[in-house]
PDB file of C-alpha atoms in Angstrom:
ATOM      1  CA  MET A 787     -58.609 -21.533-141.975  1.00  0.00           C
ATOM      2  CA  THR A 788     -56.386 -19.086-139.243  1.00  0.00           C
ATOM      3  CA  PRO A 789     -59.964 -17.978-136.833  1.00  0.00           C
ATOM      4  CA  GLU A 790     -59.257 -14.243-138.574  1.00  0.00           C
ATOM      5  CA  GLU A 791     -59.132 -16.043-141.839  1.00  0.00           C
ATOM      6  CA  THR A 792     -62.874 -17.308-141.300  1.00  0.00           C
ATOM      7  CA  ALA A 793     -64.070 -14.229-138.790  1.00  0.00           C
ATOM      8  CA  LEU A 794     -62.947 -12.303-142.095  1.00  0.00           C
ATOM      9  CA  THR A 795     -65.074 -14.945-144.429  1.00  0.00           C
ATOM     10  CA  GLN A 796     -68.140 -13.864-142.191  1.00  0.00           C
ATOM     11  CA  VAL A 797     -67.557 -10.066-141.809  1.00  0.00           C
ATOM     12  CA  LEU A 798     -67.634 -10.008-145.743  1.00  0.00           C
ATOM     13  CA  ALA A 799     -71.000 -12.386-145.798  1.00  0.00           C
ATOM     14  CA  GLN A 800     -72.602 -10.215-143.849  1.00  0.00           C
ATOM     15  CA  ALA A 801     -71.968  -7.019-145.166  1.00  0.00           C
ATOM     16  CA  THR A 802     -74.728  -4.864-146.916  1.00  0.00           C
ATOM     17  CA  GLY A 803     -72.884  -3.094-148.744  1.00  0.00           C
ATOM     18  CA  THR A 804     -69.620  -3.269-151.374  1.00  0.00           C
ATOM     19  CA  VAL A 805     -65.956  -4.237-149.321  1.00  0.00           C
ATOM     20  CA  ALA A 806     -63.494  -4.039-151.422  1.00  0.00           C
ATOM     21  CA  VAL A 807     -60.186  -6.108-149.342  1.00  0.00           C
ATOM     22  CA  VAL A 808     -56.894  -4.597-150.374  1.00  0.00           C
ATOM     23  CA  LEU A 809     -53.310  -7.107-150.151  1.00  0.00           C
ATOM     24  CA  THR A 810     -50.925  -5.450-148.718  1.00  0.00           C
ATOM     25  CA  ASP A 811     -47.268  -6.049-147.594  1.00  0.00           C
ATOM     26  CA  ALA A 812     -44.870  -4.420-145.718  1.00  0.00           C
ATOM     27  CA  PHE A 813     -41.542  -4.951-148.840  1.00  0.00           C
ATOM     28  CA  HIS A 814     -43.806  -3.690-151.540  1.00  0.00           C
ATOM     29  CA  PRO A 815     -44.595   0.707-151.660  1.00  0.00           C
ATOM     30  CA  GLY A 816     -46.628  -0.179-154.202  1.00  0.00           C
ATOM     31  CA  ALA A 817     -48.805  -2.395-151.696  1.00  0.00           C
ATOM     32  CA  GLN A 818     -49.157   1.055-150.089  1.00  0.00           C
ATOM     33  CA  THR A 819     -49.660   3.430-152.705  1.00  0.00           C
ATOM     34  CA  VAL A 820     -52.647   0.740-153.575  1.00  0.00           C
ATOM     35  CA  ALA A 821     -54.260   0.965-150.060  1.00  0.00           C
ATOM     36  CA  GLU A 822     -54.183   4.272-149.473  1.00  0.00           C
ATOM     37  CA  GLN A 823     -55.669   5.058-153.435  1.00  0.00           C
ATOM     38  CA  ALA A 824     -58.650   2.417-152.138  1.00  0.00           C
ATOM     39  CA  GLU A 825     -59.454   4.363-148.529  1.00  0.00           C
ATOM     40  CA  ALA A 826     -59.434   8.069-150.715  1.00  0.00           C
ATOM     41  CA  LEU A 827     -61.829   6.662-153.040  1.00  0.00           C
ATOM     42  CA  THR A 828     -64.735   6.389-149.917  1.00  0.00           C
ATOM     43  CA  ARG A 829     -64.951   9.377-150.053  1.00  0.00           C
ATOM     44  CA  GLU A 830     -66.937   9.468-153.458  1.00  0.00           C
ATOM     45  CA  ILE A 831     -68.062   6.272-153.997  1.00  0.00           C
ATOM     46  CA  GLU A 832     -71.046   5.524-151.913  1.00  0.00           C
ATOM     47  CA  ASP A 833     -71.848   2.012-150.481  1.00  0.00           C
ATOM     48  CA  LEU A 834     -67.604   1.366-150.384  1.00  0.00           C
ATOM     49  CA  GLU A 835     -65.605   0.147-147.016  1.00  0.00           C
ATOM     50  CA  VAL A 836     -62.078  -0.838-147.576  1.00  0.00           C
ATOM     51  CA  ILE A 837     -60.441  -3.455-145.116  1.00  0.00           C
ATOM     52  CA  GLN A 838     -56.661  -2.890-145.255  1.00  0.00           C
ATOM     53  CA  LEU A 839     -54.567  -6.522-145.100  1.00  0.00           C
ATOM     54  CA  GLU A 840     -51.547  -7.496-144.260  1.00  0.00           C
ATOM     55  CA  ILE A 841     -51.019 -11.012-147.112  1.00  0.00           C
ATOM     56  CA  GLY A 842     -48.246 -13.114-144.357  1.00  0.00           C
ATOM     57  CA  ARG A 843     -51.408 -12.999-142.011  1.00  0.00           C
ATOM     58  CA  TYR A 844     -53.918 -13.708-144.728  1.00  0.00           C
ATOM     59  CA  ARG A 845     -51.948 -15.155-146.965  1.00  0.00           C
ATOM     60  CA  GLU A 846     -53.774 -19.117-146.605  1.00  0.00           C
ATOM     61  CA  TRP A 847     -57.403 -16.529-147.730  1.00  0.00           C
ATOM     62  CA  ALA A 848     -55.788 -14.957-150.216  1.00  0.00           C
ATOM     63  CA  ALA A 849     -54.808 -17.664-152.249  1.00  0.00           C
ATOM     64  CA  SER A 850     -58.177 -18.698-152.039  1.00  0.00           C
ATOM     65  CA  HIS A 851     -59.807 -15.605-153.838  1.00  0.00           C
ATOM     66  CA  ASP A 852     -56.898 -16.583-156.244  1.00  0.00           C
ATOM     67  CA  ALA A 853     -54.605 -13.886-154.740  1.00  0.00           C
ATOM     68  CA  HIS A 854     -50.744 -14.634-154.253  1.00  0.00           C
ATOM     69  CA  GLY A 855     -49.035 -11.498-154.102  1.00  0.00           C
ATOM     70  CA  THR A 856     -49.079  -7.280-153.871  1.00  0.00           C
ATOM     71  CA  PRO A 857     -50.737  -5.456-154.482  1.00  0.00           C
ATOM     72  CA  ALA A 858     -53.969  -6.852-155.427  1.00  0.00           C
ATOM     73  CA  VAL A 859     -58.016  -5.160-154.599  1.00  0.00           C
ATOM     74  CA  LEU A 860     -60.826  -7.806-153.874  1.00  0.00           C
ATOM     75  CA  VAL A 861     -63.895  -6.053-154.172  1.00  0.00           C
ATOM     76  CA  PHE A 862     -66.783  -7.866-152.540  1.00  0.00           C
ATOM     77  CA  ARG A 863     -70.249  -7.674-152.372  1.00  0.00           C
ATOM     78  CA  GLY A 864     -73.423  -9.225-151.203  1.00  0.00           C
ATOM     79  CA  GLY A 865     -70.700 -11.882-149.771  1.00  0.00           C
ATOM     80  CA  GLY A 866     -69.348 -13.600-152.989  1.00  0.00           C
ATOM     81  CA  ARG A 867     -66.688 -11.083-154.977  1.00  0.00           C
ATOM     82  CA  VAL A 868     -67.596  -9.640-157.733  1.00  0.00           C
ATOM     83  CA  ARG A 869     -63.763  -8.342-158.883  1.00  0.00           C
ATOM     84  CA  ARG A 870     -60.576  -9.525-158.555  1.00  0.00           C
ATOM     85  CA  VAL A 871     -56.993  -6.137-159.366  1.00  0.00           C
ATOM     86  CA  LEU A 872     -53.868  -7.083-159.416  1.00  0.00           C
ATOM     87  CA  GLY A 873     -51.325  -5.723-159.147  1.00  0.00           C
ATOM     88  CA  THR A 874     -50.202  -1.661-158.922  1.00  0.00           C
ATOM     89  CA  VAL A 875     -53.101   0.205-161.154  1.00  0.00           C
ATOM     90  CA  SER A 876     -53.846   3.795-161.523  1.00  0.00           C
ATOM     91  CA  SER A 877     -56.184   6.092-159.245  1.00  0.00           C
ATOM     92  CA  ASP A 878     -58.683   6.128-162.595  1.00  0.00           C
ATOM     93  CA  ARG A 879     -58.188   2.556-163.690  1.00  0.00           C
ATOM     94  CA  LEU A 880     -58.739   1.520-159.782  1.00  0.00           C
ATOM     95  CA  ARG A 881     -61.224   4.718-159.591  1.00  0.00           C
ATOM     96  CA  GLU A 882     -63.280   2.825-161.900  1.00  0.00           C
ATOM     97  CA  ALA A 883     -63.276  -1.040-160.901  1.00  0.00           C
ATOM     98  CA  LEU A 884     -64.223  -0.444-157.232  1.00  0.00           C
ATOM     99  CA  ALA A 885     -67.422   1.961-158.684  1.00  0.00           C
ATOM    100  CA  SER A 886     -68.583  -0.277-160.849  1.00  0.00           C
ATOM    101  CA  GLU A 887     -69.397  -2.757-158.738  1.00  0.00           C
ATOM    102  CA  ALA A 888     -70.133   0.153-155.747  1.00  0.00           C
ATOM    103  CA  GLY A 889     -74.478   0.719-155.546  1.00  0.00           C
ATOM    104  CA  PRO A 890     -77.878  -0.082-154.380  1.00  0.00           C
TER     105      PRO A 890
END
């Protein structure tokens, strides 16, 4: 793993809330849409943090979480991945996926 990927793993392990890692790439407009939807949900869902990453810089890390393309949302809680949402999804489906993992 790269130093950036190692640092990301450490950040996720130390996070106290729910973290949604959104994998994007400049060549997939749907990936940016999903990232914007996830960011907007931080205003609705308590205890949710969003980290947006360019998959090209985090390819090995993404692959270790079974995400090989974009868009992908990897949801972490307590340092472990609790959900994976792949592909372009509606904002309602994304809200449901993130809200079900957030909370005390």
